[in-house]
Amino acid sequence: MMRIFSRNIVKVGMGNPCGLVKSCRLSLVSGRYLNYWKGLPHLPVPPLRETCERYLSALEPIVKEDELKQTTRLMEEFLKEGGDGEKLQKSLERKACTTDNWLTDHGLQTQYLDRREPLVVFSNFGFALPQMDFRDKLGQIRCAAKLITAVLDFKTMIDNETLPVEYMRGEPLCMMQYCQALSSCCIPGLKTDSLVFHGKSSNAPKHITVAHNSQFFTVEVYNSDGTPITVDQLCVQLERICNSPLETNMELVGILTTLRRDSWAKWYDRLVQDPSNRESVSAIERSICMLCLDGAMPQVYGKSGRCAALQMLHGGGSQWNSANRWFDKSLQFIIGEGGTCGLNILHAVIDGTASLALADHITASMKKPQMMPSPVELLPMPQKLHFNITPDIKNVIEEAKQSMDKIAEDLDLRVLVFSHFGKIFIKAYKLSPDAFVQMAIQLAYYRIYQQCCASYEAASMRLFRKGRLGVIMSTSSASAAFVKSFDDPKKQSTEKLELLEKAIKVHRWNTNMEIRGQIIYGHILALKNQAIEDDIPMPGIFTDPSLDKAFNFRLSTSQMSSKTGCLCFAGPDQPEVYDFCYSFTDDDITFVGSAWKSCKENNVIQLIQTLEDALLDMRMLLENETSSA
Ligand code: COA
């Protein structure tokens, strides 16, 4: 679900991404995290020739033979001694020496802040926590109070730097993302957005924003002695909010945050011209997080994981919960009235692995029996936030309602709980579960379209200082050979198995290269960007149509496996993209696939059914071949 935006990836003059990152950097100049963080390696700039060779090999299954020949010619020119490649590589290496992470700085700006599409569905992603067991309003309130208490507990660990360092394959991960996760917000700008982080200022916020009936309230969540309020105390506050009268002629201000960013930027400036509005918007932006106490969801969504996913991603549309949000906030915790519970996450601030750790922490905490004594301190009433809505903003709210409803209507999202086997089965055949699933997705795609497409899997780059996400190019010559052979009656099963094993090995190798910093996608695009910064004529390799084909991904995939049964999902970030998130347990695999209905070539129901068949057929191949061996 990482956001890949090949169309607007290049930007002149990247500049400093945002104050947020700066603030966080400052925040680490004390305490034990600094020593830890300093010990993490800088992301290296990979050797130029290797990247170029791997890029050419990634093109093989995607482009035609004559196109590949042309690209190879352009590449030779690029790599000539003293040529453009060498110059740009040197510039990039110089830049890498002066930044904490040359890829992250570039990616934050181009992949998130410069994007003009709405944040809702196109950029923000979500998690659904396991279904909660409550049936009435009091149950919903109690669940919300427990959830916020767990968030505050997590915040304390971030603030005192006691959040345990995470590890991947036995190596420590960068923890920087946590510093920015709470008390931050995205501010719309006409050309580019910016991020603000309030958590480290001398008057760091002590309140959350609660959304209920599309109205917003601030609630103080710390007692005067600085201790976080208890579940019981928070319940009292949330009951007060739920019992407050519904404003007559209330306007759905929150829906404005679902607009395209340039449009929202224009109306944001207009909105905050009014002092009362300015104060309300500032209170939301400064708050630690959003808590959205939702109403009903459309019945057509059913009661399954699909409904929960849609609720977390967009809220169901303007008549349901889409205005009960502030999509610019980094973290929105959402509790539905029927027991659904989860998060909507601003991707610019935090990625899947870090937010999954938060979701897992909350889920585990909410299961623990409550130990806190009854409330002692009388708390101030929650403050309702007021907005003065002028006729022109009222019109924009109407437009935003319509555009939001279009998005909700257009998004097709399906959940497949594949319970025939999980990680254990695949490992028993000495295969990588992740690579196995990647090959199944590619086989399913090939079975429908009879061709391979550019596809990628998100990889965590947190082994490096300030590392965010990398791109594993999942389509390889080996994967193409496997999918093309699988349904070929002329091929023997032994050969098919060999091709599967080889494709899996190649994917696993590519994964290792990516997470170790030997990246292709990020390197090539950074070199292209460097050509603009250095103001040299654009080398042919970057205007070559093959580049678009290679990076115009049709399948965007990501594995996010939770320890506590949370489910991760995202929407497609481009009209023709399929997004697939999947999670493993020992014995099953859950997929959340999505696509836009308006893309006539895409059909997520068909792809997900074909994927189920592909997994079963691949299992049969493994079982038959090993029993006959
Ligand atoms: N034989 C037996 N076992 C194997 C094996 C083999 N040949 N290859 C791998 N395994 C095992 C691994 O040791 C691991 O064991 P564990 O369950 O005890 O940990 C398990 O299978 C899973 O490994 P694998 O399926 O290969 O995947 P991975 O855990 O290495 O994950 C990524 C690969 C790319 C998903 C991971 O590196 C990553 O980056 N995850 C984050 C993605 C992300 O951030 N997404 C969100 C974007 S917002």
Coordinates of N, CA, C and O and ligand atoms in Angstrom, one line a residue, residues 1-2 168-169 347 351-353 423 427 430-434 457-460 469 472 508 511 515 558-560, ligand 1:
M1 N 0.8 -1.2 0.0 CA 0.0 0.0 0.0 C 0.8 1.3 0.0 O 0.3 2.4 0.1
M2 N 2.1 1.0 0.0 CA 3.0 2.2 -0.1 C 2.5 3.0 -1.4 O 2.1 2.4 -2.3
M168 N 14.0 -6.5 12.9 CA 13.6 -7.2 11.7 C 14.8 -8.2 11.4 O 15.9 -7.7 11.3
R169 N 14.5 -9.4 11.3 CA 15.5 -10.4 11.0 C 16.7 -10.2 12.0 O 17.9 -10.3 11.6
H347 N -0.4 8.7 5.7 CA 0.8 7.9 5.3 C 2.1 8.8 5.3 O 3.2 8.2 5.5
D351 N 4.4 4.8 8.4 CA 4.1 3.6 7.5 C 3.5 2.5 8.2 O 3.2 2.5 9.4
G352 N 3.3 1.4 7.4 CA 2.6 0.2 7.9 C 3.2 -0.4 9.1 O 2.5 -0.7 10.1
T353 N 4.5 -0.7 9.1 CA 5.1 -1.5 10.3 C 4.9 -0.7 11.6 O 4.6 -1.4 12.6
K423 N 1.2 -19.7 6.8 CA 2.7 -19.7 6.7 C 3.3 -21.0 6.9 O 4.3 -21.4 6.3
K427 N 6.2 -22.8 4.6 CA 7.6 -23.0 5.2 C 8.0 -24.5 5.1 O 9.2 -24.8 5.0
K430 N 10.0 -25.4 2.5 CA 11.3 -24.6 2.4 C 11.2 -23.4 1.4 O 12.1 -23.2 0.7
L431 N 10.0 -22.8 1.5 CA 9.8 -21.7 0.6 C 9.4 -20.4 1.4 O 8.9 -20.6 2.5
S432 N 9.7 -19.3 0.9 CA 9.4 -18.0 1.6 C 7.9 -17.8 1.4 O 7.4 -17.7 0.3
P433 N 7.1 -17.7 2.5 CA 5.7 -17.5 2.4 C 5.3 -16.2 1.6 O 4.4 -16.2 0.8
D434 N 6.1 -15.2 1.9 CA 5.8 -13.9 1.2 C 6.0 -14.0 -0.3 O 5.1 -13.6 -1.1
E457 N 6.1 -4.7 -4.5 CA 5.7 -5.0 -3.1 C 6.5 -4.0 -2.2 O 7.7 -3.7 -2.4
A458 N 5.8 -3.4 -1.2 CA 6.4 -2.5 -0.3 C 7.4 -3.2 0.6 O 7.0 -4.3 1.1
A459 N 8.5 -2.6 0.8 CA 9.5 -3.2 1.8 C 9.9 -2.2 2.8 O 10.0 -1.0 2.5
S460 N 10.0 -2.6 4.0 CA 10.5 -1.7 5.0 C 11.9 -1.4 4.9 O 12.8 -2.3 4.8
L469 N 10.1 3.5 3.2 CA 9.6 2.3 2.4 C 10.5 2.2 1.1 O 10.9 3.2 0.5
I472 N 10.0 -3.3 -3.9 CA 10.5 -4.5 -4.5 C 9.8 -4.7 -5.9 O 8.6 -4.8 -5.9
R508 N 12.8 -13.4 -3.3 CA 13.5 -13.3 -2.0 C 14.8 -12.6 -2.1 O 15.1 -11.8 -1.2
T511 N 14.0 -9.0 -2.5 CA 13.6 -8.5 -1.2 C 14.8 -8.1 -0.3 O 14.9 -7.0 0.3
I515 N 15.7 -4.4 1.2 CA 15.8 -4.0 2.6 C 17.2 -3.7 3.0 O 17.4 -3.0 4.0
S558 N 1.4 -5.4 -0.5 CA 2.1 -5.2 0.7 C 1.7 -6.2 1.7 O 0.5 -6.5 1.9
Q559 N 2.7 -6.8 2.4 CA 2.3 -7.7 3.5 C 2.4 -7.0 4.8 O 3.4 -6.3 5.1
M560 N 1.4 -7.1 5.6 CA 1.3 -6.6 7.0 C 0.7 -7.6 7.9 O -0.5 -7.7 7.9
Ligands
COA1 N1 12.2 -21.9 4.1 C1 11.6 -21.9 5.3 N2 11.2 -20.7 5.9 C2 11.4 -19.5 5.3 C3 12.0 -19.5 4.0 C4 12.5 -20.8 3.4 N3 13.0 -20.8 2.2 N4 12.1 -18.2 3.6 C5 11.6 -17.5 4.5 N5 11.2 -18.3 5.6 C6 10.6 -17.9 6.8 C7 11.3 -16.7 7.4 O1 12.4 -17.1 8.2 C8 10.2 -16.1 8.3 O2 10.1 -16.9 9.5 P1 9.3 -16.4 10.8 O3 7.9 -16.6 10.5 O4 9.8 -17.3 11.9 O5 9.7 -14.9 11.0 C9 9.0 -16.3 7.5 O6 9.3 -17.4 6.6 C10 8.5 -15.1 6.7 O7 9.5 -14.8 5.7 P2 9.1 -14.3 4.3 O8 7.7 -14.8 4.0 O9 10.2 -14.5 3.3 O10 8.9 -12.7 4.5 P3 9.5 -11.7 5.4 O11 9.0 -11.9 6.8 O12 11.0 -11.7 5.3 O13 8.9 -10.3 4.9 C11 8.7 -8.3 3.6 C12 9.2 -9.8 3.7 C13 9.1 -7.7 2.3 C14 7.2 -8.4 3.8 C15 9.3 -7.6 4.9 O14 10.7 -7.6 4.7 C16 8.9 -6.2 5.0 O15 9.5 -5.3 4.5 N6 7.7 -5.9 5.6 C17 7.1 -4.6 5.8 C18 6.3 -4.2 4.6 C19 5.7 -2.9 4.8 O16 6.3 -2.0 5.4 N7 4.5 -2.7 4.3 C20 3.7 -1.5 4.6 C21 3.8 -0.4 3.7 S1 3.0 1.0 4.3

